Short mmCIF file of C-alpha atoms in Angstrom, two decimals:
data_model
loop_
_atom_site.label_atom_id
_atom_site.label_comp_id
_atom_site.label_asym_id
_atom_site.label_seq_id
_atom_site.Cartn_x
_atom_site.Cartn_y
_atom_site.Cartn_z
CA ASP A 206 -69.97 42.78 24.84
CA GLN A 207 -71.32 42.20 21.36
CA GLN A 208 -75.05 42.93 21.63
CA VAL A 209 -75.69 42.29 17.93
CA LYS A 210 -73.96 39.34 16.31
CA GLN A 211 -73.66 38.17 12.76
CA ASN A 212 -71.93 34.83 13.10
CA SER A 213 -71.30 34.22 9.42
CA PRO A 214 -68.50 36.45 8.09
CA SER A 215 -69.24 35.38 4.52
CA LEU A 216 -71.86 33.68 2.39
CA SER A 217 -71.75 32.54 -1.21
CA VAL A 218 -74.97 31.96 -3.17
CA GLN A 219 -75.72 31.12 -6.77
CA GLU A 220 -77.55 33.72 -8.83
CA GLY A 221 -81.29 33.15 -8.80
CA ARG A 222 -81.26 31.26 -5.51
CA ILE A 223 -82.32 32.52 -2.07
CA SER A 224 -79.80 34.29 0.17
CA ILE A 225 -80.44 34.09 3.91
CA LEU A 226 -78.44 36.30 6.25
CA ASN A 227 -78.77 35.83 9.99
CA CYS A 228 -78.42 38.09 13.01
CA ASP A 229 -78.74 37.44 16.74
CA TYR A 230 -79.10 39.98 19.52
CA THR A 231 -78.89 39.82 23.28
CA ASN A 232 -80.57 43.00 24.51
CA SER A 233 -84.32 42.67 25.02
CA MET A 234 -84.62 46.48 25.06
CA PHE A 235 -84.07 46.62 21.30
CA ASP A 236 -87.35 47.53 19.60
CA TYR A 237 -86.34 48.33 16.04
CA PHE A 238 -84.07 46.47 13.65
CA LEU A 239 -82.52 47.46 10.35
CA TRP A 240 -80.44 45.94 7.58
CA TYR A 241 -77.85 48.00 5.76
CA LYS A 242 -75.94 47.12 2.61
CA LYS A 243 -72.42 48.36 2.00
CA TYR A 244 -70.35 48.43 -1.18
CA PRO A 245 -66.56 49.02 -1.00
CA ALA A 246 -65.55 52.66 -0.44
CA GLU A 247 -69.16 53.70 0.12
CA GLY A 248 -71.19 54.32 3.25
CA PRO A 249 -73.87 51.85 4.38
CA THR A 250 -77.22 52.27 2.65
CA PHE A 251 -80.53 51.43 4.28
CA LEU A 252 -82.22 48.31 2.93
CA ILE A 253 -85.17 47.28 5.09
CA SER A 254 -86.32 47.51 8.70
CA ILE A 255 -88.74 45.91 11.13
CA SER A 256 -90.36 46.99 14.35
CA SER A 257 -90.49 44.60 17.27
CA ILE A 258 -94.29 44.58 17.09
CA LYS A 259 -94.08 42.74 13.76
CA ASP A 260 -92.57 39.43 12.79
CA LYS A 261 -92.19 40.02 9.06
CA ASN A 262 -91.64 42.89 6.68
CA GLU A 263 -91.37 42.60 2.94
CA ASP A 264 -90.07 44.97 0.27
CA GLY A 265 -89.74 43.54 -3.21
CA ARG A 266 -87.07 40.85 -3.22
CA PHE A 267 -86.17 41.54 0.41
CA THR A 268 -87.94 40.12 3.46
CA VAL A 269 -86.91 40.47 7.07
CA PHE A 270 -88.15 38.02 9.69
CA LEU A 271 -88.02 38.67 13.43
CA ASN A 272 -88.24 35.96 16.10
CA LYS A 273 -88.38 37.84 19.39
CA SER A 274 -88.40 34.78 21.60
CA ALA A 275 -85.17 33.57 20.00
CA LYS A 276 -83.77 37.12 19.68
CA HIS A 277 -83.03 36.35 16.07
CA LEU A 278 -83.67 38.06 12.78
CA SER A 279 -82.94 37.10 9.24
CA LEU A 280 -82.87 38.78 5.85
CA HIS A 281 -84.06 36.81 2.84
CA ILE A 282 -83.18 37.91 -0.68
CA VAL A 283 -84.96 36.10 -3.49
CA PRO A 284 -84.03 35.78 -6.24
CA SER A 285 -80.40 36.76 -5.59
CA GLN A 286 -78.76 38.93 -8.23
CA PRO A 287 -75.07 39.76 -8.90
CA GLY A 288 -75.66 43.35 -7.77
CA ASP A 289 -76.58 42.03 -4.33
CA SER A 290 -72.91 41.17 -3.72
CA ALA A 291 -71.94 43.43 -0.80
CA VAL A 292 -71.43 43.45 2.95
CA TYR A 293 -74.69 43.35 4.90
CA PHE A 294 -74.99 44.79 8.40
CA CYS A 295 -77.71 44.10 10.89
CA ALA A 296 -78.41 46.97 13.32
CA ALA A 297 -80.65 47.46 16.32
CA ARG A 298 -82.02 50.39 18.29
CA LYS A 299 -83.21 50.61 21.87
CA GLN A 300 -86.60 52.21 22.48
CA GLY A 301 -86.29 55.98 22.58
CA ALA A 302 -82.66 55.98 21.49
CA GLN A 303 -81.16 57.50 18.38
CA LYS A 304 -77.98 55.45 18.11
CA LEU A 305 -77.74 52.13 16.38
CA VAL A 306 -75.80 49.04 17.48
CA PHE A 307 -74.36 47.17 14.51
CA GLY A 308 -73.29 43.59 13.94
CA GLN A 309 -69.91 42.76 12.40
CA GLY A 310 -71.33 42.25 8.93
CA THR A 311 -71.68 39.36 6.46
CA ARG A 312 -70.04 39.50 3.05
CA LEU A 313 -72.48 38.13 0.48
CA THR A 314 -71.16 36.96 -2.88
CA ILE A 315 -73.59 36.08 -5.65
CA ASN A 316 -72.05 33.75 -8.20
CA PRO A 317 -73.30 33.78 -11.81
CA GLY B 252 -76.41 68.78 -1.28
CA ALA B 253 -77.81 65.52 -2.54
CA GLY B 254 -76.08 63.36 0.01
CA VAL B 255 -73.92 63.42 3.11
CA SER B 256 -70.49 64.65 2.12
CA GLN B 257 -67.34 63.84 4.07
CA SER B 258 -63.83 65.17 3.61
CA PRO B 259 -61.12 64.23 3.22
CA ARG B 260 -61.87 60.79 1.81
CA TYR B 261 -58.48 59.54 2.95
CA LYS B 262 -56.14 60.85 5.60
CA VAL B 263 -52.73 59.56 6.63
CA ALA B 264 -51.48 60.95 9.92
CA LYS B 265 -48.27 60.40 11.81
CA ARG B 266 -48.72 59.15 15.34
CA GLY B 267 -49.17 62.11 17.64
CA GLN B 268 -50.56 64.40 14.96
CA ASP B 269 -53.96 66.11 15.33
CA VAL B 270 -56.58 65.53 12.63
CA ALA B 271 -59.92 67.13 11.74
CA LEU B 272 -62.59 65.29 9.77
CA ARG B 273 -65.46 67.20 8.20
CA CYS B 274 -69.07 66.24 7.57
CA ASP B 275 -71.59 68.16 5.47
CA PRO B 276 -75.01 66.67 6.18
CA ILE B 277 -77.95 66.75 3.82
CA SER B 278 -79.41 70.27 3.83
CA GLY B 279 -82.10 70.67 6.46
CA HIS B 280 -81.20 67.51 8.33
CA VAL B 281 -81.52 68.14 12.04
CA SER B 282 -79.79 65.07 13.46
CA LEU B 283 -76.15 64.19 12.81
CA PHE B 284 -74.20 61.14 13.92
CA TRP B 285 -70.58 60.01 13.90
CA TYR B 286 -69.60 56.35 13.80
CA GLN B 287 -66.21 54.62 13.79
CA GLN B 288 -65.73 51.47 11.73
CA ALA B 289 -62.60 49.43 12.36
CA LEU B 290 -61.41 46.98 9.73
CA GLY B 291 -63.67 43.92 9.56
CA GLN B 292 -66.12 45.30 12.11
CA GLY B 293 -69.46 47.02 12.04
CA PRO B 294 -69.81 50.76 12.65
CA GLU B 295 -69.69 51.81 16.31
CA PHE B 296 -71.50 54.88 17.61
CA LEU B 297 -69.38 57.83 18.66
CA THR B 298 -71.66 60.84 19.14
CA TYR B 299 -74.99 62.45 18.17
CA PHE B 300 -76.10 66.05 17.56
CA GLN B 301 -79.54 67.52 17.31
CA ASN B 302 -78.98 70.86 15.59
CA GLU B 303 -75.99 72.35 17.42
CA ALA B 304 -76.57 70.47 20.67
CA GLN B 305 -74.45 67.41 21.33
CA LEU B 306 -77.00 65.17 23.02
CA ASP B 307 -74.97 61.98 23.32
CA LYS B 308 -71.21 61.58 23.35
CA SER B 309 -71.12 58.30 25.19
CA GLY B 310 -69.28 56.52 22.37
CA LEU B 311 -66.25 58.80 22.18
CA PRO B 312 -63.38 56.47 23.18
CA SER B 313 -61.25 59.02 25.00
CA ASP B 314 -60.85 62.72 25.70
CA ARG B 315 -58.64 62.91 22.61
CA PHE B 316 -61.84 62.77 20.54
CA PHE B 317 -63.92 65.91 20.23
CA ALA B 318 -66.85 66.74 17.95
CA GLU B 319 -68.64 69.99 17.27
CA ARG B 320 -71.47 71.36 15.16
CA PRO B 321 -71.48 75.05 16.04
CA GLU B 322 -74.17 76.27 13.61
CA GLY B 323 -76.25 73.14 13.45
CA SER B 324 -75.07 72.20 9.98
CA VAL B 325 -71.46 71.18 9.23
CA SER B 326 -69.77 69.03 11.85
CA THR B 327 -66.13 68.39 12.59
CA LEU B 328 -64.67 65.40 14.40
CA LYS B 329 -61.26 66.18 15.85
CA ILE B 330 -58.80 63.62 17.10
CA GLN B 331 -55.83 64.89 19.07
CA ARG B 332 -52.49 63.10 19.40
CA THR B 333 -53.57 60.29 17.08
CA GLN B 334 -52.59 56.72 17.91
CA GLN B 335 -52.45 53.63 15.73
CA GLU B 336 -55.66 52.24 17.22
CA ASP B 337 -57.48 55.31 15.86
CA SER B 338 -57.01 53.92 12.33
CA ALA B 339 -60.52 53.30 11.02
CA VAL B 340 -63.20 54.62 8.69
CA TYR B 341 -65.13 57.46 10.27
CA LEU B 342 -68.71 57.61 9.06
CA CYS B 343 -71.07 60.54 9.35
CA ALA B 344 -74.84 60.17 9.02
CA SER B 345 -77.74 62.59 9.10
CA SER B 346 -81.51 62.49 9.48
CA TYR B 347 -84.16 65.18 8.96
CA ARG B 348 -86.21 64.12 11.92
CA THR B 349 -85.57 64.47 15.62
CA THR B 350 -87.35 61.20 16.29
CA PHE B 351 -85.70 58.07 15.00
CA TYR B 352 -86.30 57.40 11.33
CA GLY B 353 -83.11 55.76 10.20
CA TYR B 354 -80.37 57.81 8.65
CA THR B 355 -78.32 58.43 5.52
CA PHE B 356 -74.61 57.72 5.73
CA GLY B 357 -71.77 59.46 3.97
CA SER B 358 -68.95 57.53 2.28
CA GLY B 359 -66.64 58.02 5.24
CA THR B 360 -63.09 59.19 5.86
CA ARG B 361 -60.47 56.47 6.04
CA LEU B 362 -57.89 57.47 8.64
CA THR B 363 -54.58 55.66 8.75
CA VAL B 364 -52.19 56.46 11.57
CA VAL B 365 -48.58 55.50 10.88
#
């Protein structure tokens, strides 16, 4: 069963506009959520995270929103830049656990 | 080293062959993780070490998969009698804390079984 889902395999956004990537989860035991960015032939790199006690976390151009009642989180990138073109993974962790459960990823393409 | 180093970067194995994948974590990192990423999917957890102790191996798909970290530093993931469904990128990650703090991934080893 897919506990973390990213239903959009791809997203195309114009440079300078806002990119919104979505993620849904099913397990209410998840208490910490992360977004990773991955370029081809490289490992995932950490982007931003949020604890379940918060509903928003911001870091520069990146903001993550968490809606616990809907079991939904989203990553907003504004303004989008060409270097943001990559695959983005949502991941979640159960309380007390070390392992992460990842979504399938969304390929973001920023068009000039 | 500066980052998590994995070798080889690419490995082609004939079906039935045994393979060994190596991970050099960041120096001083206590926790080490292995993940498997199939084409078009997200990484899936395989196993976790804290120093030399393998604390969680619940993600290993079969008894053909074996991981070790004998001195609490370098780790090796071994796959015996490889099968085509083992074709994937194998990612290693490490963290300097024992409590969860997120981790740093290596670039992975792409295994292709033919």
